[in-house]
Tab-separated table of N, CA and C in Angstrom:
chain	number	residue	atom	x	y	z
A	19	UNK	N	-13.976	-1.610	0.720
A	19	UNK	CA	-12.974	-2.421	1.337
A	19	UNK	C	-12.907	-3.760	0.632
A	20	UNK	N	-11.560	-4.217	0.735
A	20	UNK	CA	-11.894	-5.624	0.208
A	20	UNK	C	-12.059	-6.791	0.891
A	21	UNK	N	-12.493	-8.022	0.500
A	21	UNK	CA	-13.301	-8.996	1.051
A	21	UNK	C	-12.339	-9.360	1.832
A	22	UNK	N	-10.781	-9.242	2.154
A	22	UNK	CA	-10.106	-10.109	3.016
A	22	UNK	C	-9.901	-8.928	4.195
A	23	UNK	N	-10.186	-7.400	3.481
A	23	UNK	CA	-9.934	-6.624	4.893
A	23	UNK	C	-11.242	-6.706	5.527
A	24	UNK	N	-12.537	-6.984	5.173
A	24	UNK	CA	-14.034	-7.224	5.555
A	24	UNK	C	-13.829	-8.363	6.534
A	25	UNK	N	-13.383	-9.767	6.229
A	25	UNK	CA	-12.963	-10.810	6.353
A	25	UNK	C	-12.126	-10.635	7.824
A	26	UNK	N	-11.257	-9.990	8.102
A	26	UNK	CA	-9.955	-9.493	9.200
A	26	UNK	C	-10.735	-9.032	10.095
A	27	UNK	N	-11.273	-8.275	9.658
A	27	UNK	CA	-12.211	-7.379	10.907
A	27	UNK	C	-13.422	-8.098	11.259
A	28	UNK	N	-14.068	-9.055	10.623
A	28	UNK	CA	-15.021	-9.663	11.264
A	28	UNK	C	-14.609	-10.432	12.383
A	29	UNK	N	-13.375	-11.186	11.871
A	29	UNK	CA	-12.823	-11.932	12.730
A	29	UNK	C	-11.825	-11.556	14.167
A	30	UNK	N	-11.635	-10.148	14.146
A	30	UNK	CA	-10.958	-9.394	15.285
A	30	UNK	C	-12.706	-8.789	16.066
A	31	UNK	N	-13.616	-8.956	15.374
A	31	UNK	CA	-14.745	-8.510	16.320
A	31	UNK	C	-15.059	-9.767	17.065
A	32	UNK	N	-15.277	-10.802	16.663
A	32	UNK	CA	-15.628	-12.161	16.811
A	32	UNK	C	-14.488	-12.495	18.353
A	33	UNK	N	-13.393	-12.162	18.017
A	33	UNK	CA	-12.259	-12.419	19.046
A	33	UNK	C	-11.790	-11.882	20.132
A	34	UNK	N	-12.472	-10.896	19.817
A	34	UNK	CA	-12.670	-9.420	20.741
A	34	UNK	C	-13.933	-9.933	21.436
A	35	UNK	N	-14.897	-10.150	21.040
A	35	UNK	CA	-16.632	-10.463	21.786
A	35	UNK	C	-16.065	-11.445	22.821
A	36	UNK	N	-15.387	-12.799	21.991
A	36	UNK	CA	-15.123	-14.167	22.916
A	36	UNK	C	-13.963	-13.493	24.313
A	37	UNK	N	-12.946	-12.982	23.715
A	37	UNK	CA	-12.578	-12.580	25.006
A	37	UNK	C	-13.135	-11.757	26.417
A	38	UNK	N	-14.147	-11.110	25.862
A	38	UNK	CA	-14.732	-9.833	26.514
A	38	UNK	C	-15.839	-10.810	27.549
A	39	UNK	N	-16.243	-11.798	26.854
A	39	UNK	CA	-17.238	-12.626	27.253
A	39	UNK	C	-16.639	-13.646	28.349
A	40	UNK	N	-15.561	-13.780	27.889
A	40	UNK	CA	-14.846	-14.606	29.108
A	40	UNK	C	-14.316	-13.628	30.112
A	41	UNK	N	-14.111	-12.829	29.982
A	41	UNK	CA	-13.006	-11.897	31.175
A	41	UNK	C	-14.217	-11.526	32.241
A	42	UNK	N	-15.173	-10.833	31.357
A	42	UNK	CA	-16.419	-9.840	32.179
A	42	UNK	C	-17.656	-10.771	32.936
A	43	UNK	N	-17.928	-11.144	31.809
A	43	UNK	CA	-19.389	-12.531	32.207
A	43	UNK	C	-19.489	-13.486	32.167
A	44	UNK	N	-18.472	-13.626	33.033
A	44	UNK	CA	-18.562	-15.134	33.546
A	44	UNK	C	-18.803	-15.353	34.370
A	45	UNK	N	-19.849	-14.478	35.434
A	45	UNK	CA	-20.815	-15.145	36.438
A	45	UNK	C	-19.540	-16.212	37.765
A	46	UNK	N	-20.873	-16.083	38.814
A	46	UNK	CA	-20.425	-16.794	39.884
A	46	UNK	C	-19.279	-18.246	39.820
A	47	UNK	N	-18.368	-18.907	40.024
A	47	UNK	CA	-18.318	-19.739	39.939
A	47	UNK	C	-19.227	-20.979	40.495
A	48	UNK	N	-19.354	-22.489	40.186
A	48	UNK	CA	-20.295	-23.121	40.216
A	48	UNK	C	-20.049	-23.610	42.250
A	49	UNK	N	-21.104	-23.382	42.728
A	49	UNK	CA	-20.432	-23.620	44.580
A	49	UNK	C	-19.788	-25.498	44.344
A	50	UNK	N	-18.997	-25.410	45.921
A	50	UNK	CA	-18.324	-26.751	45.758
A	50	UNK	C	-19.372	-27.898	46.556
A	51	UNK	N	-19.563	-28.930	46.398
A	51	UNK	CA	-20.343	-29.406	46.993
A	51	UNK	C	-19.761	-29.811	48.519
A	52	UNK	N	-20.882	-30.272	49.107
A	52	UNK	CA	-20.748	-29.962	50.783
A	52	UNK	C	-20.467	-31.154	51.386
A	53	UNK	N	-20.181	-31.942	52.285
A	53	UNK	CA	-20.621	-33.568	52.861
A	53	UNK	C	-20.564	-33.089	54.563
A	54	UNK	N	-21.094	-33.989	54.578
A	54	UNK	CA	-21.456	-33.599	56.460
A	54	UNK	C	-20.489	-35.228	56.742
A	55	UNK	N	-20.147	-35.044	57.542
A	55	UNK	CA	-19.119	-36.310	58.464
A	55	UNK	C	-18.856	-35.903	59.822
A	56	UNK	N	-18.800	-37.304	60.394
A	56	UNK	CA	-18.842	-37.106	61.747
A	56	UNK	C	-17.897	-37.325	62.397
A	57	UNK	N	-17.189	-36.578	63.373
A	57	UNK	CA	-15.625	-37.009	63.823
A	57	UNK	C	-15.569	-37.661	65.043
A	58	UNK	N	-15.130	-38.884	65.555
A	58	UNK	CA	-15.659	-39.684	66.759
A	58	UNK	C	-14.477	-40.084	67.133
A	59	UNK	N	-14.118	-40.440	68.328
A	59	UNK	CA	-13.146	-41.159	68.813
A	59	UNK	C	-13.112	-40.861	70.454
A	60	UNK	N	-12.244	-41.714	71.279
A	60	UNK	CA	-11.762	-41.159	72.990
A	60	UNK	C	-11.323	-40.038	73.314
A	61	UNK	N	-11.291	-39.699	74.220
A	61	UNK	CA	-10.909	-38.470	74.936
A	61	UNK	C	-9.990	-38.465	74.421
A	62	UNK	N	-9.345	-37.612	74.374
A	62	UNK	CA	-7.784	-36.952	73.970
A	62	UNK	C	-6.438	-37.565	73.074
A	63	UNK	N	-7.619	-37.777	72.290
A	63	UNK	CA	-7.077	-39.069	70.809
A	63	UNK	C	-6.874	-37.596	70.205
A	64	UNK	N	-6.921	-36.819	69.854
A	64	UNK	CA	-6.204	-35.830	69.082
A	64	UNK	C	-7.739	-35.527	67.957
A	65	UNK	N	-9.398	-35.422	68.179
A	65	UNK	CA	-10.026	-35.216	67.255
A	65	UNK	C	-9.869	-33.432	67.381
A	66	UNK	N	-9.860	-32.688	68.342
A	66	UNK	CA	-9.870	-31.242	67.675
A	66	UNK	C	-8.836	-30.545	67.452
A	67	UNK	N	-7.843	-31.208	67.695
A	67	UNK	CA	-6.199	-31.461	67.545
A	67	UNK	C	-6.278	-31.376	66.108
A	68	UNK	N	-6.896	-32.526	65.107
A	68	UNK	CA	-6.760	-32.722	63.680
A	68	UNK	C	-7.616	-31.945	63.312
A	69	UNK	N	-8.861	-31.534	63.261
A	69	UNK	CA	-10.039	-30.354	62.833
A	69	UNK	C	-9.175	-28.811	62.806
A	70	UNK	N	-7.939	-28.305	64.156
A	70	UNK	CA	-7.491	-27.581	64.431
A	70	UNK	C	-7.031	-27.025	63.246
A	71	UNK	N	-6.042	-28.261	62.668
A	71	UNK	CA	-4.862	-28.669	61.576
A	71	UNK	C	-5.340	-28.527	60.374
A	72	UNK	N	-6.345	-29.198	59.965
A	72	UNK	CA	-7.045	-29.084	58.646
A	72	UNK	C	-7.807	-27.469	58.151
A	73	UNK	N	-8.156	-26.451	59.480
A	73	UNK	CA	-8.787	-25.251	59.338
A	73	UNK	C	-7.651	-24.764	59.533
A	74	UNK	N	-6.471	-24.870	59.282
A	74	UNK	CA	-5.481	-24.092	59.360
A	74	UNK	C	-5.343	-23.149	60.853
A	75	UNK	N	-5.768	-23.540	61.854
A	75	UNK	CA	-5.981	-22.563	63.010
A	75	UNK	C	-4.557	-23.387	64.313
A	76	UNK	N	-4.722	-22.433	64.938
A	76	UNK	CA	-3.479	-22.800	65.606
A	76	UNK	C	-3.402	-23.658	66.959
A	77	UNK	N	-2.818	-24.459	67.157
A	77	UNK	CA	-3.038	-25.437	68.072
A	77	UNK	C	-2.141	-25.245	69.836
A	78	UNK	N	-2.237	-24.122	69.759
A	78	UNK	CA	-2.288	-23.424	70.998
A	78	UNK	C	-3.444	-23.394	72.083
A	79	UNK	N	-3.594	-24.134	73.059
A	79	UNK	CA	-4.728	-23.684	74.004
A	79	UNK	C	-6.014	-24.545	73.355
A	80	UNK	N	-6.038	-26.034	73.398
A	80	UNK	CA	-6.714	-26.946	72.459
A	80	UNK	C	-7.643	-27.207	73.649
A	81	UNK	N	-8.965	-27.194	74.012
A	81	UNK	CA	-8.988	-27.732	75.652
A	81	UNK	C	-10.317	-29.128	74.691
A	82	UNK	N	-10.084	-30.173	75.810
A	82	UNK	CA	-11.157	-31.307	75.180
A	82	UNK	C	-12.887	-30.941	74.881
A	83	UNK	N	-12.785	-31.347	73.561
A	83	UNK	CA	-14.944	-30.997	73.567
A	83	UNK	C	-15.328	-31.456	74.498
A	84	UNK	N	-16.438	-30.466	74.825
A	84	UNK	CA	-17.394	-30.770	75.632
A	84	UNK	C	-18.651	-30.806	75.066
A	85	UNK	N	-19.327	-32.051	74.547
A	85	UNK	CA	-20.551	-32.153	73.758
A	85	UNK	C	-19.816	-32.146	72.155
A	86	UNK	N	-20.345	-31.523	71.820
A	86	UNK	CA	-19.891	-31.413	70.211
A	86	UNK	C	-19.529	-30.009	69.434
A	87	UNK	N	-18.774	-30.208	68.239
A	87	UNK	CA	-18.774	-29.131	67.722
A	87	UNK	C	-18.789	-28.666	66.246
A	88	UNK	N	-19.014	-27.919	65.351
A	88	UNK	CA	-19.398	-28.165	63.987
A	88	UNK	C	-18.109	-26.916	63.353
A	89	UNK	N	-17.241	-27.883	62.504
A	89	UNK	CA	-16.382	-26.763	61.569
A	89	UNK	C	-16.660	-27.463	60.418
A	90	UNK	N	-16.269	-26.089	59.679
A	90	UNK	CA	-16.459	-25.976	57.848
A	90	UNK	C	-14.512	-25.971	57.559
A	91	UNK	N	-14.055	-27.666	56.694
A	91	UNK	CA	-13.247	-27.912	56.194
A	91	UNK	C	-12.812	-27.886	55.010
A	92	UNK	N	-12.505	-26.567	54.592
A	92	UNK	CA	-12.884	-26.002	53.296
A	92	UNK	C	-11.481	-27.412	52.277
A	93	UNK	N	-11.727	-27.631	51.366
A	93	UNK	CA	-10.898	-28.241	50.311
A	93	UNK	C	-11.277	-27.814	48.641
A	94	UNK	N	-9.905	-27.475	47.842
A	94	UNK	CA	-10.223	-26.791	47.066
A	94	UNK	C	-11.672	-28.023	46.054
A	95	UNK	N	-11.671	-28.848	46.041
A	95	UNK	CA	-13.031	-29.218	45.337
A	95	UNK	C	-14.363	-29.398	45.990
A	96	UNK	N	-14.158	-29.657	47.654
A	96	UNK	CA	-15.751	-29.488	48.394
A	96	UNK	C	-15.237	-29.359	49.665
A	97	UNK	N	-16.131	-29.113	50.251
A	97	UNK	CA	-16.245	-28.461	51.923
A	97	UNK	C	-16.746	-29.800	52.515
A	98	UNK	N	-15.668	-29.942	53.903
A	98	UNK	CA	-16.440	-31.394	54.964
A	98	UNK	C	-17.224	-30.850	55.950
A	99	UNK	N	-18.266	-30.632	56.365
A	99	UNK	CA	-18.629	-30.001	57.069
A	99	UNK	C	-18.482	-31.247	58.735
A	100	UNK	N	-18.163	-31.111	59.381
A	100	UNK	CA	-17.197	-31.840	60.315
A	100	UNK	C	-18.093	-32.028	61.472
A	101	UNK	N	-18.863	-32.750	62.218
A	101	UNK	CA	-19.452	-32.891	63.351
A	101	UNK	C	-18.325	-33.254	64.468
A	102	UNK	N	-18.065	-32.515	65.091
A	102	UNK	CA	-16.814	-33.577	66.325
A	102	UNK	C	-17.396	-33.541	67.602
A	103	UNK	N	-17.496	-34.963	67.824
A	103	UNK	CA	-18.469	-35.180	69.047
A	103	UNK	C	-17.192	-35.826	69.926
A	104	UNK	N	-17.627	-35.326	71.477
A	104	UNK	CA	-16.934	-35.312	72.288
A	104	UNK	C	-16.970	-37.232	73.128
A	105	UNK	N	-15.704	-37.636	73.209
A	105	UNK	CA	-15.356	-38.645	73.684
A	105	UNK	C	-15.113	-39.165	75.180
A	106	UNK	N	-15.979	-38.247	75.776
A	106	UNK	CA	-15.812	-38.748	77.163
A	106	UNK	C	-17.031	-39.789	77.394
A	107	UNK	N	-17.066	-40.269	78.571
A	107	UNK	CA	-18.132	-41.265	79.161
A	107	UNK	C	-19.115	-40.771	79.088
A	108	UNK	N	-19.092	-39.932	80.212
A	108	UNK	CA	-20.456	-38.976	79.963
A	108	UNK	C	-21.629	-38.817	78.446
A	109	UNK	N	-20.555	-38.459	77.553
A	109	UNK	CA	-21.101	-37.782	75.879
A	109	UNK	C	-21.335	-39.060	75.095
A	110	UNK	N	-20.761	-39.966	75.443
A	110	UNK	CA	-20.421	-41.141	74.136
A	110	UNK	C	-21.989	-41.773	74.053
A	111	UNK	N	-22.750	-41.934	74.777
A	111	UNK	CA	-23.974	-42.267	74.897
A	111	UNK	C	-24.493	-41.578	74.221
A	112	UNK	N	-24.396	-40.230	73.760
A	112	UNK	CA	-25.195	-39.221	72.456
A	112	UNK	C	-24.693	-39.001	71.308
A	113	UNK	N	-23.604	-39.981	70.946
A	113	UNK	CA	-23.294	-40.176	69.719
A	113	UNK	C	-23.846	-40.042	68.695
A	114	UNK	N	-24.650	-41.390	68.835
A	114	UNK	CA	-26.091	-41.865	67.297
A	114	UNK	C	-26.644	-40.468	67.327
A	115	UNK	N	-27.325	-39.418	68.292
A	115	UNK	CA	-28.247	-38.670	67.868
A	115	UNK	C	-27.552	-37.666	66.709
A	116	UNK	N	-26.407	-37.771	66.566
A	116	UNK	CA	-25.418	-37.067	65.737
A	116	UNK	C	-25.101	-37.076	64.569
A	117	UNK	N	-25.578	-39.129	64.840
A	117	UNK	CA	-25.158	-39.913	63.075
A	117	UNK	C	-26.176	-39.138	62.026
A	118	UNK	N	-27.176	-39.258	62.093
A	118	UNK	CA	-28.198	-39.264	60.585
A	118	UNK	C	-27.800	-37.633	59.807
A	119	UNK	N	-27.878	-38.190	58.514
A	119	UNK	CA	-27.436	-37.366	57.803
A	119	UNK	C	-25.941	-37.423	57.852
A	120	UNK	N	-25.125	-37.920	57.908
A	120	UNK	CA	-23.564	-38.045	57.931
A	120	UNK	C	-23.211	-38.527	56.969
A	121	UNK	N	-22.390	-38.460	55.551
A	121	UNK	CA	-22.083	-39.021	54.995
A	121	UNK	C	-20.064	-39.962	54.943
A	122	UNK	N	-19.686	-39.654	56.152
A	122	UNK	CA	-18.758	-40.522	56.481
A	122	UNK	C	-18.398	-40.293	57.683
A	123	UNK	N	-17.228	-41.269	58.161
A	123	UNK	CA	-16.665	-41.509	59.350
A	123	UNK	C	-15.545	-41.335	59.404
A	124	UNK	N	-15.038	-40.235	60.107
A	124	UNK	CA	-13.488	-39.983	60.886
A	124	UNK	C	-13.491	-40.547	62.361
A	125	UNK	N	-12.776	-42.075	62.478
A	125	UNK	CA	-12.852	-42.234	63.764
A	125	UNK	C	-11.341	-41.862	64.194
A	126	UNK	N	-10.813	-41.343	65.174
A	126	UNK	CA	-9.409	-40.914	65.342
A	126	UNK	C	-9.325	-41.746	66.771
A	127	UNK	N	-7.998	-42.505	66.704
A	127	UNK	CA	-7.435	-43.176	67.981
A	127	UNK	C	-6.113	-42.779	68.667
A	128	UNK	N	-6.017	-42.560	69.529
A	128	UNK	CA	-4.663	-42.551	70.232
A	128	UNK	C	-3.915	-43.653	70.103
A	129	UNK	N	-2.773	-43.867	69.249
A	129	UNK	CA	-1.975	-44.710	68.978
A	129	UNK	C	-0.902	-45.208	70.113
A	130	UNK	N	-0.435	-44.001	70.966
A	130	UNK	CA	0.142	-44.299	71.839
A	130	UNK	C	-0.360	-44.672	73.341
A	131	UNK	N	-1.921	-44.905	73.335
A	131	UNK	CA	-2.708	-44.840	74.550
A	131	UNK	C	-1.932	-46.452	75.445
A	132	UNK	N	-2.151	-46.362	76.695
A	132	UNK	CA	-2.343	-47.761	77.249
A	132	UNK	C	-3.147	-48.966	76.393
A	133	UNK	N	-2.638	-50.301	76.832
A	133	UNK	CA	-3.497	-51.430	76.121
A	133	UNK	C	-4.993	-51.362	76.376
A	134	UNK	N	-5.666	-50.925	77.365
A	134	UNK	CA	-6.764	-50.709	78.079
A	134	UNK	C	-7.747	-49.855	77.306
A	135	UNK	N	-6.985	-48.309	77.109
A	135	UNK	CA	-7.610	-47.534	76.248
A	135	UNK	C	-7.730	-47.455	75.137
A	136	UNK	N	-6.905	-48.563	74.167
A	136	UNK	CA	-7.155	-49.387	73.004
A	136	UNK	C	-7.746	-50.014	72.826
A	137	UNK	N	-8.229	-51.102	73.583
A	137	UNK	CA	-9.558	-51.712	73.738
A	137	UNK	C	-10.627	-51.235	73.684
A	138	UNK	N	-11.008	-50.111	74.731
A	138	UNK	CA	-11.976	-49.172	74.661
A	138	UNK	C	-12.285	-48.859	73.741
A	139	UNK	N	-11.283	-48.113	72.829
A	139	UNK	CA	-11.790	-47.343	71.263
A	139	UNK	C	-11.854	-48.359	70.132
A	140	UNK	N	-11.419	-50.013	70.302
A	140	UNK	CA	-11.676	-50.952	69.486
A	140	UNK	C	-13.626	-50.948	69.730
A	141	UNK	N	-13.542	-51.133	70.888
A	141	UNK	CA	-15.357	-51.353	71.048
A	141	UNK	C	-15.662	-50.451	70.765
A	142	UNK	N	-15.509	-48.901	70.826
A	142	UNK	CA	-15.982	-48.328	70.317
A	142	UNK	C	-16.329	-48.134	68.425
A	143	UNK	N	-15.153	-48.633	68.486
A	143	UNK	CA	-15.164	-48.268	67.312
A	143	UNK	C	-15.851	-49.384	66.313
A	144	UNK	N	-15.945	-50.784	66.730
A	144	UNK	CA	-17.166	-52.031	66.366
A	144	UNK	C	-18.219	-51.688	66.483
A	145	UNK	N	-18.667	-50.418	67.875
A	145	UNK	CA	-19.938	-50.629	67.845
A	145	UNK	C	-20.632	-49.532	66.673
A	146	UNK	N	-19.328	-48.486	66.025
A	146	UNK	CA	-19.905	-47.329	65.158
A	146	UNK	C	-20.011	-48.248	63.884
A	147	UNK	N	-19.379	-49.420	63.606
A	147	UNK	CA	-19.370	-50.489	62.368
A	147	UNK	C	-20.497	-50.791	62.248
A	148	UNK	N	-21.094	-51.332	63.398
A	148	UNK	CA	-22.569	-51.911	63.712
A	148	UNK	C	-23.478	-50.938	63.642
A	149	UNK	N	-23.476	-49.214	64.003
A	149	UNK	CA	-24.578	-48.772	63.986
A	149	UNK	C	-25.521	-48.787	62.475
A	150	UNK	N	-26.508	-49.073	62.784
A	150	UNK	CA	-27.401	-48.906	61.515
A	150	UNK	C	-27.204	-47.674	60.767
A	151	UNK	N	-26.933	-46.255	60.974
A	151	UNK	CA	-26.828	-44.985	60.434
A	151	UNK	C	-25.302	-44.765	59.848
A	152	UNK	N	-24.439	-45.650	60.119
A	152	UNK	CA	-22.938	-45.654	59.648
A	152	UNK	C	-22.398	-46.682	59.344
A	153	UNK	N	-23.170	-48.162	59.433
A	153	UNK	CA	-22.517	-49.321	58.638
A	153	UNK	C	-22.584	-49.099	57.339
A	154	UNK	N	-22.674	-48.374	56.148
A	154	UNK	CA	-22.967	-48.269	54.970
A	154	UNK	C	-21.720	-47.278	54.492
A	155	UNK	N	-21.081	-46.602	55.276
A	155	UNK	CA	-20.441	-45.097	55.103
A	155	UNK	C	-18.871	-45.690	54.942
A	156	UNK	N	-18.199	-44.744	54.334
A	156	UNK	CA	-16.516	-44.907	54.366
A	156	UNK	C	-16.520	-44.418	55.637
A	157	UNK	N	-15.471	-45.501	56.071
A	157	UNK	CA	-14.848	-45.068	57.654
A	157	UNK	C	-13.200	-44.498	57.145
A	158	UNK	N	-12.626	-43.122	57.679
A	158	UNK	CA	-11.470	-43.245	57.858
A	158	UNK	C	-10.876	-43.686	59.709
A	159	UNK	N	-9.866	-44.392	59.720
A	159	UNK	CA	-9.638	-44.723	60.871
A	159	UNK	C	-7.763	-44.261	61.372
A	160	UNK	N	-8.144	-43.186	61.682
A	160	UNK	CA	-6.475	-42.269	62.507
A	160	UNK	C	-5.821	-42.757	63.321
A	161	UNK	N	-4.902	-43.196	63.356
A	161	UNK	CA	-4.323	-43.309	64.189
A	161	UNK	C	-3.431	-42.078	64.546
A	162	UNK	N	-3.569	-41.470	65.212
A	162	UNK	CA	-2.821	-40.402	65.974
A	162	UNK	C	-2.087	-40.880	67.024
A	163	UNK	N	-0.934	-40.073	67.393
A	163	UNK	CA	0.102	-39.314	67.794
A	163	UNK	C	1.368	-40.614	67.943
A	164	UNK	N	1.242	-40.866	66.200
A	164	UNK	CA	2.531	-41.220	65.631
A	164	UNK	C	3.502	-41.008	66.120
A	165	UNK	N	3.971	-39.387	66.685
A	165	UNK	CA	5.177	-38.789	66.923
A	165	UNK	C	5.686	-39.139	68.251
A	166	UNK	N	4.953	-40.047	69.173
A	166	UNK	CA	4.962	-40.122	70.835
A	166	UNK	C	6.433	-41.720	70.132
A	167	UNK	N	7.258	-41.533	71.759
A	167	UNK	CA	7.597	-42.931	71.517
A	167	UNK	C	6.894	-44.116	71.408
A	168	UNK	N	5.983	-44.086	72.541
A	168	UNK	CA	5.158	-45.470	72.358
A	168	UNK	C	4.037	-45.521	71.514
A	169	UNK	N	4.076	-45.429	70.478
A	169	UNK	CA	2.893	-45.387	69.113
A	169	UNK	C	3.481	-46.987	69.035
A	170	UNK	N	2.156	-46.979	68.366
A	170	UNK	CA	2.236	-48.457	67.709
A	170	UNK	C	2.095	-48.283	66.165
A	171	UNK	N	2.638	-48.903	65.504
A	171	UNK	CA	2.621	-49.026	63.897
A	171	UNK	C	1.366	-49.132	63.484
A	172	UNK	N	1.303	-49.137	62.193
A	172	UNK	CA	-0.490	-49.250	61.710
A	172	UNK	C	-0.878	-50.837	61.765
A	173	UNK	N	-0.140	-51.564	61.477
A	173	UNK	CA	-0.605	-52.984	61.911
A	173	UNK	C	-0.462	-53.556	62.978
A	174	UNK	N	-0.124	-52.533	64.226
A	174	UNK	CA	-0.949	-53.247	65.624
A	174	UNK	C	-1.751	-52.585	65.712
């Protein structure tokens, strides 16, 4: 044979291997990394309302946590793994045991609540600023249910 048909065929084996090597064995993809966050806010501020929304599940028959609850928020580059702790009187006192290990804060507010119950979730929400286990963390802060007439804008 001659050196350029020797030459052709080395290089259709070579191209042939690389493809074969990519199609067949290429192994697991690499997993996505994980974050644990904690979802906090008042009663019926809309936190399993938004957890509902984000797992794609349907928001039919939503009833308020009772204690807490743990979903996996899949996103195509990492998973939130979601603590949503329940906002009544009763629960709010077992918050902190919830914090450690959290690497951020979803606090969600009722935008359209009374002036009263705005207050409430302001202190609440100073005192999650102040806790030692979450003053360090990104806070996101929701304002929910935009869509009501009486919402307030993001700068009240």
């Amino acid at each position: 044979m001659s050196e350029h048909m020797q030459l052709s065929l080395a290089l259709c084996r070579i191209g042939l291997y690389t493809c074969f090597r990519a199609l067949c064995c290429k192994g697991p993809p690499p997993p996505r990394p994980e974050y644990d966050v904690v979802c906090i806010g008042l009663t019926g501020a809309g936190k399993t309302s938004l957890l509902s929304r984000l797992c794609s599940e349907g928001s039919d028959g939503i009833v308020p946590t009772t204690g807490f609850s743990i979903k996996a928020v899949p996103f195509p580059n990492a998973i939130l793994n979601v603590k949503e702790l329940g906002g009544a009187e009763n629960i709010k006192k077992y918050w902190s045991r919830y914090y450690q290990g959290s690497q951020g804060v979803v606090f969600v507010l009722d935008s359209a609540s009374s002036d009263e119950e705005l207050e409430a979730a302001r202190n609440e929400l100073h005192s999650a600023l102040q806790h030692p286990q979450l003053c360090t963390l990104p806070f996101l802060i929701l304002a929910n249910h935009q869509d009501k007439p009486a919402a307030r804008t993001t700068n009240q």
